Amino acid sequence: AQSVTQPDIHITVSEGASLELRCNYSYGATPYLFWYVQSPGQGLQLLLKYFSGDTLVQGIKGFEAEFKRSQSSFNLRKPSVHWSDAAEYFCAVGIYGGSQGNLIFGKGTKLSVKP
Amino acid sequence: ETGVTQTPRHLVMGMTNKKSLKCEQHLGHNAMYWYKQSAKKPLELMFVYNFKEQTENNSVPSRFSPECPNSSHLFLHLHTLQPEDSALYLCASSQGYTDEAFFGQGTRLTVV
């Protein structure tokens, strides 16, 4: 069955430090991969997506992610974290077949930023 | 502002009540979705509509009833809910079902 694993429930980093959030997926075909961010009380906002092509994907707010097929991973990175990046981050894999679309989400990683 | 608007933002209802959640998108998208976000659980896809036709129902109990009168509006009708149905209900839309989804801010539902 398809699944997405985000092994870290909560991460705390210092402002200005680098960040890497892990995501592993299980899916038999070529995946469509997404990272979303959710601020408290808000809906989800797309940070970046991977469909095909270059395995290093650039997103908004200075985030990037790298697709590694051999490791079934799609880790999110940012070289220098800002206090406004404190939020919850969700990795998702798109499952598409026929005329149906479905996003399978991980449980999320909550990011705290300390001054 | 993502272009997807959900009302109400908060809702408290008793187990015998009937209420409806509304979602509206002005993005010209063809696909709309309902997701449920519970504490400590992944987001769960509930329903998918593509060109106003329901294409997916992920084994959702019948006390949740979706309605999609046109491609811009999506409703979730609620009746005889249980306390465990308390959650954040998120609506999303996308141009096509393989395109990125744009989410609304959600309706925080509490069943008492």
PDB file of N, CA and C in Angstrom, chain B residues 32-103:
ATOM      1  N   MET B  32     -12.306  19.326  -6.930  1.00  0.00           N
ATOM      2  CA  MET B  32     -12.438  19.813  -5.559  1.00  0.00           C
ATOM      3  C   MET B  32     -12.416  18.623  -4.603  1.00  0.00           C
ATOM      4  N   TYR B  33     -11.928  18.881  -3.401  1.00  0.00           N
ATOM      5  CA  TYR B  33     -11.670  17.794  -2.451  1.00  0.00           C
ATOM      6  C   TYR B  33     -12.114  18.190  -1.038  1.00  0.00           C
ATOM      7  N   TRP B  34     -12.505  17.208  -0.254  1.00  0.00           N
ATOM      8  CA  TRP B  34     -12.654  17.363   1.192  1.00  0.00           C
ATOM      9  C   TRP B  34     -11.634  16.471   1.882  1.00  0.00           C
ATOM     10  N   TYR B  35     -10.894  17.084   2.825  1.00  0.00           N
ATOM     11  CA  TYR B  35      -9.956  16.358   3.662  1.00  0.00           C
ATOM     12  C   TYR B  35     -10.350  16.538   5.124  1.00  0.00           C
ATOM     13  N   LYS B  36     -10.012  15.543   5.929  1.00  0.00           N
ATOM     14  CA  LYS B  36     -10.209  15.625   7.374  1.00  0.00           C
ATOM     15  C   LYS B  36      -8.829  15.598   8.040  1.00  0.00           C
ATOM     16  N   GLN B  37      -8.601  16.543   8.945  1.00  0.00           N
ATOM     17  CA  GLN B  37      -7.337  16.598   9.665  1.00  0.00           C
ATOM     18  C   GLN B  37      -7.616  16.462  11.154  1.00  0.00           C
ATOM     19  N   SER B  38      -7.298  15.294  11.690  1.00  0.00           N
ATOM     20  CA  SER B  38      -7.470  15.030  13.111  1.00  0.00           C
ATOM     21  C   SER B  38      -6.123  15.122  13.799  1.00  0.00           C
ATOM     22  N   ALA B  39      -6.167  15.347  15.092  1.00  0.00           N
ATOM     23  CA  ALA B  39      -4.931  15.430  15.871  1.00  0.00           C
ATOM     24  C   ALA B  39      -4.179  14.103  15.778  1.00  0.00           C
ATOM     25  N   LYS B  40      -2.894  14.202  15.542  1.00  0.00           N
ATOM     26  CA  LYS B  40      -1.999  13.052  15.559  1.00  0.00           C
ATOM     27  C   LYS B  40      -2.272  12.027  14.462  1.00  0.00           C
ATOM     28  N   LYS B  41      -3.038  12.405  13.453  1.00  0.00           N
ATOM     29  CA  LYS B  41      -3.284  11.509  12.314  1.00  0.00           C
ATOM     30  C   LYS B  41      -2.968  12.254  11.024  1.00  0.00           C
ATOM     31  N   PRO B  42      -2.589  11.523   9.984  1.00  0.00           N
ATOM     32  CA  PRO B  42      -2.344  12.200   8.702  1.00  0.00           C
ATOM     33  C   PRO B  42      -3.643  12.762   8.137  1.00  0.00           C
ATOM     34  N   LEU B  43      -3.503  13.733   7.273  1.00  0.00           N
ATOM     35  CA  LEU B  43      -4.683  14.219   6.550  1.00  0.00           C
ATOM     36  C   LEU B  43      -5.306  13.055   5.800  1.00  0.00           C
ATOM     37  N   GLU B  44      -6.635  12.977   5.897  1.00  0.00           N
ATOM     38  CA  GLU B  44      -7.344  11.893   5.237  1.00  0.00           C
ATOM     39  C   GLU B  44      -8.226  12.472   4.143  1.00  0.00           C
ATOM     40  N   LEU B  45      -8.029  11.964   2.931  1.00  0.00           N
ATOM     41  CA  LEU B  45      -8.913  12.359   1.846  1.00  0.00           C
ATOM     42  C   LEU B  45     -10.282  11.730   2.069  1.00  0.00           C
ATOM     43  N   MET B  46     -11.320  12.560   1.962  1.00  0.00           N
ATOM     44  CA  MET B  46     -12.677  12.053   2.154  1.00  0.00           C
ATOM     45  C   MET B  46     -13.380  11.875   0.807  1.00  0.00           C
ATOM     46  N   PHE B  47     -13.439  12.957   0.046  1.00  0.00           N
ATOM     47  CA  PHE B  47     -14.175  12.936  -1.221  1.00  0.00           C
ATOM     48  C   PHE B  47     -13.413  13.715  -2.286  1.00  0.00           C
ATOM     49  N   VAL B  48     -13.590  13.272  -3.532  1.00  0.00           N
ATOM     50  CA  VAL B  48     -13.029  13.972  -4.679  1.00  0.00           C
ATOM     51  C   VAL B  48     -14.136  14.201  -5.699  1.00  0.00           C
ATOM     52  N   TYR B  49     -14.205  15.406  -6.201  1.00  0.00           N
ATOM     53  CA  TYR B  49     -15.104  15.720  -7.306  1.00  0.00           C
ATOM     54  C   TYR B  49     -14.268  16.224  -8.470  1.00  0.00           C
ATOM     55  N   ASN B  50     -14.517  15.686  -9.639  1.00  0.00           N
ATOM     56  CA  ASN B  50     -13.836  16.098 -10.848  1.00  0.00           C
ATOM     57  C   ASN B  50     -14.908  16.477 -11.866  1.00  0.00           C
ATOM     58  N   PHE B  51     -14.922  17.714 -12.292  1.00  0.00           N
ATOM     59  CA  PHE B  51     -15.975  18.207 -13.182  1.00  0.00           C
ATOM     60  C   PHE B  51     -17.360  17.895 -12.604  1.00  0.00           C
ATOM     61  N   LYS B  52     -17.539  18.194 -11.353  1.00  0.00           N
ATOM     62  CA  LYS B  52     -18.789  18.058 -10.598  1.00  0.00           C
ATOM     63  C   LYS B  52     -19.206  16.614 -10.345  1.00  0.00           C
ATOM     64  N   GLU B  53     -18.446  15.659 -10.816  1.00  0.00           N
ATOM     65  CA  GLU B  53     -18.791  14.264 -10.591  1.00  0.00           C
ATOM     66  C   GLU B  53     -17.929  13.691  -9.467  1.00  0.00           C
ATOM     67  N   GLN B  54     -18.570  13.000  -8.545  1.00  0.00           N
ATOM     68  CA  GLN B  54     -17.802  12.392  -7.462  1.00  0.00           C
ATOM     69  C   GLN B  54     -17.014  11.225  -8.013  1.00  0.00           C
ATOM     70  N   THR B  55     -15.697  11.278  -7.849  1.00  0.00           N
ATOM     71  CA  THR B  55     -14.852  10.223  -8.380  1.00  0.00           C
ATOM     72  C   THR B  55     -14.207   9.388  -7.288  1.00  0.00           C
ATOM     73  N   GLU B  56     -14.324   9.829  -6.063  1.00  0.00           N
ATOM     74  CA  GLU B  56     -13.715   9.065  -4.992  1.00  0.00           C
ATOM     75  C   GLU B  56     -14.458   9.300  -3.685  1.00  0.00           C
ATOM     76  N   ASN B  57     -14.651   8.219  -2.961  1.00  0.00           N
ATOM     77  CA  ASN B  57     -15.247   8.256  -1.631  1.00  0.00           C
ATOM     78  C   ASN B  57     -14.454   7.257  -0.805  1.00  0.00           C
ATOM     79  N   ASN B  58     -13.617   7.792   0.067  1.00  0.00           N
ATOM     80  CA  ASN B  58     -12.712   6.921   0.800  1.00  0.00           C
ATOM     81  C   ASN B  58     -13.381   6.313   2.032  1.00  0.00           C
ATOM     82  N   SER B  59     -14.390   5.507   1.790  1.00  0.00           N
ATOM     83  CA  SER B  59     -15.060   4.775   2.883  1.00  0.00           C
ATOM     84  C   SER B  59     -15.493   5.707   4.005  1.00  0.00           C
ATOM     85  N   VAL B  60     -16.068   6.822   3.603  1.00  0.00           N
ATOM     86  CA  VAL B  60     -16.515   7.803   4.593  1.00  0.00           C
ATOM     87  C   VAL B  60     -17.918   7.423   5.081  1.00  0.00           C
ATOM     88  N   PRO B  61     -18.170   7.500   6.386  1.00  0.00           N
ATOM     89  CA  PRO B  61     -19.512   7.163   6.904  1.00  0.00           C
ATOM     90  C   PRO B  61     -20.591   8.035   6.273  1.00  0.00           C
ATOM     91  N   SER B  62     -21.777   7.480   6.178  1.00  0.00           N
ATOM     92  CA  SER B  62     -22.871   8.167   5.496  1.00  0.00           C
ATOM     93  C   SER B  62     -23.362   9.399   6.240  1.00  0.00           C
ATOM     94  N   ARG B  63     -22.923   9.592   7.472  1.00  0.00           N
ATOM     95  CA  ARG B  63     -23.318  10.821   8.186  1.00  0.00           C
ATOM     96  C   ARG B  63     -22.621  12.052   7.588  1.00  0.00           C
ATOM     97  N   PHE B  64     -21.662  11.818   6.680  1.00  0.00           N
ATOM     98  CA  PHE B  64     -21.053  12.892   5.897  1.00  0.00           C
ATOM     99  C   PHE B  64     -21.570  12.765   4.471  1.00  0.00           C
ATOM    100  N   SER B  65     -22.167  13.825   3.967  1.00  0.00           N
ATOM    101  CA  SER B  65     -22.759  13.769   2.639  1.00  0.00           C
ATOM    102  C   SER B  65     -22.275  14.953   1.817  1.00  0.00           C
ATOM    103  N   PRO B  66     -21.476  14.732   0.770  1.00  0.00           N
ATOM    104  CA  PRO B  66     -20.986  15.843  -0.032  1.00  0.00           C
ATOM    105  C   PRO B  66     -21.974  16.231  -1.119  1.00  0.00           C
ATOM    106  N   GLU B  67     -21.822  17.467  -1.557  1.00  0.00           N
ATOM    107  CA  GLU B  67     -22.632  17.962  -2.675  1.00  0.00           C
ATOM    108  C   GLU B  67     -21.796  18.945  -3.478  1.00  0.00           C
ATOM    109  N   CYS B  68     -21.825  18.804  -4.772  1.00  0.00           N
ATOM    110  CA  CYS B  68     -21.060  19.692  -5.651  1.00  0.00           C
ATOM    111  C   CYS B  68     -21.991  20.202  -6.753  1.00  0.00           C
ATOM    112  N   PRO B  69     -22.707  21.301  -6.486  1.00  0.00           N
ATOM    113  CA  PRO B  69     -23.693  21.785  -7.464  1.00  0.00           C
ATOM    114  C   PRO B  69     -23.067  22.362  -8.726  1.00  0.00           C
ATOM    115  N   ASN B  70     -21.860  22.862  -8.616  1.00  0.00           N
ATOM    116  CA  ASN B  70     -21.134  23.377  -9.784  1.00  0.00           C
ATOM    117  C   ASN B  70     -19.645  23.316  -9.461  1.00  0.00           C
ATOM    118  N   SER B  71     -18.831  23.610 -10.435  1.00  0.00           N
ATOM    119  CA  SER B  71     -17.388  23.404 -10.245  1.00  0.00           C
ATOM    120  C   SER B  71     -16.758  24.412  -9.294  1.00  0.00           C
ATOM    121  N   SER B  72     -17.519  25.420  -8.877  1.00  0.00           N
ATOM    122  CA  SER B  72     -16.965  26.423  -7.958  1.00  0.00           C
ATOM    123  C   SER B  72     -17.344  26.195  -6.503  1.00  0.00           C
ATOM    124  N   HIS B  73     -18.343  25.363  -6.261  1.00  0.00           N
ATOM    125  CA  HIS B  73     -18.867  25.188  -4.911  1.00  0.00           C
ATOM    126  C   HIS B  73     -18.891  23.724  -4.495  1.00  0.00           C
ATOM    127  N   LEU B  74     -18.556  23.529  -3.238  1.00  0.00           N
ATOM    128  CA  LEU B  74     -18.572  22.187  -2.660  1.00  0.00           C
ATOM    129  C   LEU B  74     -19.107  22.294  -1.240  1.00  0.00           C
ATOM    130  N   PHE B  75     -20.021  21.397  -0.917  1.00  0.00           N
ATOM    131  CA  PHE B  75     -20.599  21.385   0.421  1.00  0.00           C
ATOM    132  C   PHE B  75     -20.327  20.042   1.084  1.00  0.00           C
ATOM    133  N   LEU B  76     -20.320  20.085   2.402  1.00  0.00           N
ATOM    134  CA  LEU B  76     -20.277  18.850   3.172  1.00  0.00           C
ATOM    135  C   LEU B  76     -21.401  18.922   4.197  1.00  0.00           C
ATOM    136  N   HIS B  77     -22.425  18.108   3.978  1.00  0.00           N
ATOM    137  CA  HIS B  77     -23.576  18.092   4.869  1.00  0.00           C
ATOM    138  C   HIS B  77     -23.322  17.092   5.993  1.00  0.00           C
ATOM    139  N   LEU B  78     -23.615  17.553   7.200  1.00  0.00           N
ATOM    140  CA  LEU B  78     -23.304  16.774   8.400  1.00  0.00           C
ATOM    141  C   LEU B  78     -24.581  16.463   9.171  1.00  0.00           C
ATOM    142  N   HIS B  79     -24.734  15.237   9.625  1.00  0.00           N
ATOM    143  CA  HIS B  79     -25.886  14.907  10.473  1.00  0.00           C
ATOM    144  C   HIS B  79     -25.556  13.743  11.372  1.00  0.00           C
ATOM    145  N   THR B  80     -26.075  13.817  12.580  1.00  0.00           N
ATOM    146  CA  THR B  80     -25.858  12.814  13.625  1.00  0.00           C
ATOM    147  C   THR B  80     -24.386  12.435  13.749  1.00  0.00           C
ATOM    148  N   LEU B  81     -23.558  13.460  13.914  1.00  0.00           N
ATOM    149  CA  LEU B  81     -22.121  13.196  14.045  1.00  0.00           C
ATOM    150  C   LEU B  81     -21.781  12.682  15.436  1.00  0.00           C
ATOM    151  N   GLN B  82     -20.560  12.153  15.538  1.00  0.00           N
ATOM    152  CA  GLN B  82     -20.042  11.628  16.785  1.00  0.00           C
ATOM    153  C   GLN B  82     -18.912  12.535  17.284  1.00  0.00           C
ATOM    154  N   PRO B  83     -18.619  12.510  18.573  1.00  0.00           N
ATOM    155  CA  PRO B  83     -17.521  13.359  19.074  1.00  0.00           C
ATOM    156  C   PRO B  83     -16.193  13.106  18.361  1.00  0.00           C
ATOM    157  N   GLU B  84     -15.956  11.872  17.921  1.00  0.00           N
ATOM    158  CA  GLU B  84     -14.692  11.583  17.226  1.00  0.00           C
ATOM    159  C   GLU B  84     -14.611  12.208  15.834  1.00  0.00           C
ATOM    160  N   ASP B  85     -15.722  12.790  15.385  1.00  0.00           N
ATOM    161  CA  ASP B  85     -15.714  13.508  14.107  1.00  0.00           C
ATOM    162  C   ASP B  85     -15.169  14.926  14.263  1.00  0.00           C
ATOM    163  N   SER B  86     -14.934  15.338  15.487  1.00  0.00           N
ATOM    164  CA  SER B  86     -14.343  16.649  15.719  1.00  0.00           C
ATOM    165  C   SER B  86     -12.963  16.699  15.063  1.00  0.00           C
ATOM    166  N   ALA B  87     -12.750  17.708  14.231  1.00  0.00           N
ATOM    167  CA  ALA B  87     -11.500  17.791  13.465  1.00  0.00           C
ATOM    168  C   ALA B  87     -11.490  19.096  12.685  1.00  0.00           C
ATOM    169  N   LEU B  88     -10.398  19.304  11.969  1.00  0.00           N
ATOM    170  CA  LEU B  88     -10.328  20.407  11.005  1.00  0.00           C
ATOM    171  C   LEU B  88     -10.667  19.826   9.637  1.00  0.00           C
ATOM    172  N   TYR B  89     -11.670  20.385   9.000  1.00  0.00           N
ATOM    173  CA  TYR B  89     -12.080  19.913   7.678  1.00  0.00           C
ATOM    174  C   TYR B  89     -11.578  20.900   6.642  1.00  0.00           C
ATOM    175  N   LEU B  90     -10.765  20.379   5.746  1.00  0.00           N
ATOM    176  CA  LEU B  90     -10.118  21.210   4.741  1.00  0.00           C
ATOM    177  C   LEU B  90     -10.690  20.924   3.363  1.00  0.00           C
ATOM    178  N   CYS B  91     -10.956  21.996   2.664  1.00  0.00           N
ATOM    179  CA  CYS B  91     -11.378  21.902   1.276  1.00  0.00           C
ATOM    180  C   CYS B  91     -10.186  22.287   0.402  1.00  0.00           C
ATOM    181  N   ALA B  92     -10.075  21.672  -0.748  1.00  0.00           N
ATOM    182  CA  ALA B  92      -9.004  22.012  -1.683  1.00  0.00           C
ATOM    183  C   ALA B  92      -9.540  21.942  -3.099  1.00  0.00           C
ATOM    184  N   SER B  93      -8.839  22.604  -4.006  1.00  0.00           N
ATOM    185  CA  SER B  93      -9.192  22.502  -5.412  1.00  0.00           C
ATOM    186  C   SER B  93      -7.925  22.442  -6.239  1.00  0.00           C
ATOM    187  N   SER B  94      -8.051  21.919  -7.451  1.00  0.00           N
ATOM    188  CA  SER B  94      -6.930  21.884  -8.375  1.00  0.00           C
ATOM    189  C   SER B  94      -7.466  21.985  -9.792  1.00  0.00           C
ATOM    190  N   GLN B  95      -6.593  22.426 -10.694  1.00  0.00           N
ATOM    191  CA  GLN B  95      -7.021  22.586 -12.074  1.00  0.00           C
ATOM    192  C   GLN B  95      -7.454  21.241 -12.649  1.00  0.00           C
ATOM    193  N   GLY B  96      -6.562  20.292 -12.547  1.00  0.00           N
ATOM    194  CA  GLY B  96      -6.876  18.923 -12.901  1.00  0.00           C
ATOM    195  C   GLY B  96      -6.450  18.058 -11.748  1.00  0.00           C
ATOM    196  N   TYR B  97      -6.788  16.812 -11.788  1.00  0.00           N
ATOM    197  CA  TYR B  97      -6.534  15.989 -10.610  1.00  0.00           C
ATOM    198  C   TYR B  97      -5.051  15.668 -10.418  1.00  0.00           C
ATOM    199  N   THR B  98      -4.208  15.995 -11.395  1.00  0.00           N
ATOM    200  CA  THR B  98      -2.765  15.784 -11.194  1.00  0.00           C
ATOM    201  C   THR B  98      -2.046  17.085 -10.875  1.00  0.00           C
ATOM    202  N   ASP B  99      -2.781  18.159 -10.767  1.00  0.00           N
ATOM    203  CA  ASP B  99      -2.162  19.458 -10.489  1.00  0.00           C
ATOM    204  C   ASP B  99      -2.116  19.735  -8.995  1.00  0.00           C
ATOM    205  N   GLU B 100      -1.313  20.695  -8.621  1.00  0.00           N
ATOM    206  CA  GLU B 100      -1.188  21.032  -7.214  1.00  0.00           C
ATOM    207  C   GLU B 100      -2.527  21.460  -6.650  1.00  0.00           C
ATOM    208  N   ALA B 101      -2.742  21.104  -5.404  1.00  0.00           N
ATOM    209  CA  ALA B 101      -3.993  21.446  -4.732  1.00  0.00           C
ATOM    210  C   ALA B 101      -3.819  22.733  -3.945  1.00  0.00           C
ATOM    211  N   PHE B 102      -4.824  23.581  -4.024  1.00  0.00           N
ATOM    212  CA  PHE B 102      -4.875  24.805  -3.238  1.00  0.00           C
ATOM    213  C   PHE B 102      -5.891  24.589  -2.122  1.00  0.00           C
ATOM    214  N   PHE B 103      -5.465  24.858  -0.898  1.00  0.00           N
ATOM    215  CA  PHE B 103      -6.311  24.568   0.255  1.00  0.00           C
ATOM    216  C   PHE B 103      -6.968  25.818   0.822  1.00  0.00           C
TER     217      PHE B 103
END
